[in-house]
XYZ file of C-alpha atoms in Angstrom:
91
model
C -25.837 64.564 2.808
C -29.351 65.588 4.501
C -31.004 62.130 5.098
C -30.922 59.977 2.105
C -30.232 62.607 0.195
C -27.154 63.873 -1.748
C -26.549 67.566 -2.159
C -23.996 68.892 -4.508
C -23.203 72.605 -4.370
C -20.733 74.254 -6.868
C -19.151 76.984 -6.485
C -16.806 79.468 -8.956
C -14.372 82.187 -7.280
C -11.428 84.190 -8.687
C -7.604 84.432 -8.390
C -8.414 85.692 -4.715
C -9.922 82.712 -3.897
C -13.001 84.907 -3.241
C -16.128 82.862 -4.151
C -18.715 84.721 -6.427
C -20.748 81.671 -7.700
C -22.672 79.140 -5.995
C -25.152 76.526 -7.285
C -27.004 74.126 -5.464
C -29.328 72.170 -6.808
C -29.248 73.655 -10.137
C -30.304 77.246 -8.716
C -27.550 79.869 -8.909
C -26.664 82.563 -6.440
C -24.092 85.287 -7.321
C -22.157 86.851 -4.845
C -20.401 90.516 -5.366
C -18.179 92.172 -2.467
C -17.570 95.324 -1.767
C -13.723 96.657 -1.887
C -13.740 95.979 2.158
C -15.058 92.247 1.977
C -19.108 93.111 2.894
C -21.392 91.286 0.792
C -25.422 91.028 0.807
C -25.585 87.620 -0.676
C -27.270 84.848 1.152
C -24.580 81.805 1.019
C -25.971 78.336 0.076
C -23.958 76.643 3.305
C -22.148 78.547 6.375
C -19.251 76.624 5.344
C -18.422 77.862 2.511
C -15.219 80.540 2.208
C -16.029 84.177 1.425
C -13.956 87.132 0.385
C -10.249 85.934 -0.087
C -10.571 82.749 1.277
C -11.622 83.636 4.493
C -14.383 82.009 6.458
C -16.446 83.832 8.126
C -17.770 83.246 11.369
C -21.166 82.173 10.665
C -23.055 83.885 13.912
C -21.275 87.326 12.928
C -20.220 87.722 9.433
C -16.856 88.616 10.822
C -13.056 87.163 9.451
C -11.647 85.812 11.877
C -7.675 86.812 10.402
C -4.912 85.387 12.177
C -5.869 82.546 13.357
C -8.377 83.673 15.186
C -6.540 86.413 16.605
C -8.347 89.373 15.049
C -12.015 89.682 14.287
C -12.537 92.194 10.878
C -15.924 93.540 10.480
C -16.465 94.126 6.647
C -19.463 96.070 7.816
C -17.320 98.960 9.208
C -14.305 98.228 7.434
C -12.172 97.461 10.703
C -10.739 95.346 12.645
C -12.592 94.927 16.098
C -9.381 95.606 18.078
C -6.108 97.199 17.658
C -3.120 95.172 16.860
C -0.784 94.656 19.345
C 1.422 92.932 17.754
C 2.150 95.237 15.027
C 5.563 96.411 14.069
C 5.026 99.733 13.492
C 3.760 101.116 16.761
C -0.097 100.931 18.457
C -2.470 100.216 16.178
């Protein structure tokens, strides 16, 4: 709601849970991602979930995977951090 107002958004995504469609207001926005989760679409509302499911955070774009515990930048295709809780060594 925004005032008196009631907004409905739609949205469509795929097996991945990825979201690719959004409509709000009757005006449609489609979203494409690259292999590494980056896209350049504008979403209609911070809240809504992005590549696989994830939300981003809305100040950097960033999944926050884990629960929280490590930041991926689909930008650089990374994680922000090594994982130091991995099984198979540093990394």
């Amino acid at each position: 709601r925004e005032g008196d107002e009631v907004v409905t958004t739609m949205i469509a995504g795929d097996r991945s849970n990825s979201v690719l469609h959004v409509s709000e207001d009757g005006t449609p926005v489609n979203i494409a991602y690259t292999p590494f989760g980056h896209h350049q679409a504008v979403q209609a509302g911070a809240e809504l979930p992005g590549f696989n499911g994830e939300q981003p955070d809305p100040l950097t774009g960033h999944y926050l995977l884990g629960n929280g515990y490590r930041a991926y930048n689909p930008v650089l295709m990374r994680f922000n951090s090594p994982d130091s809780m991995s099984p198979f060594g540093r990394g």
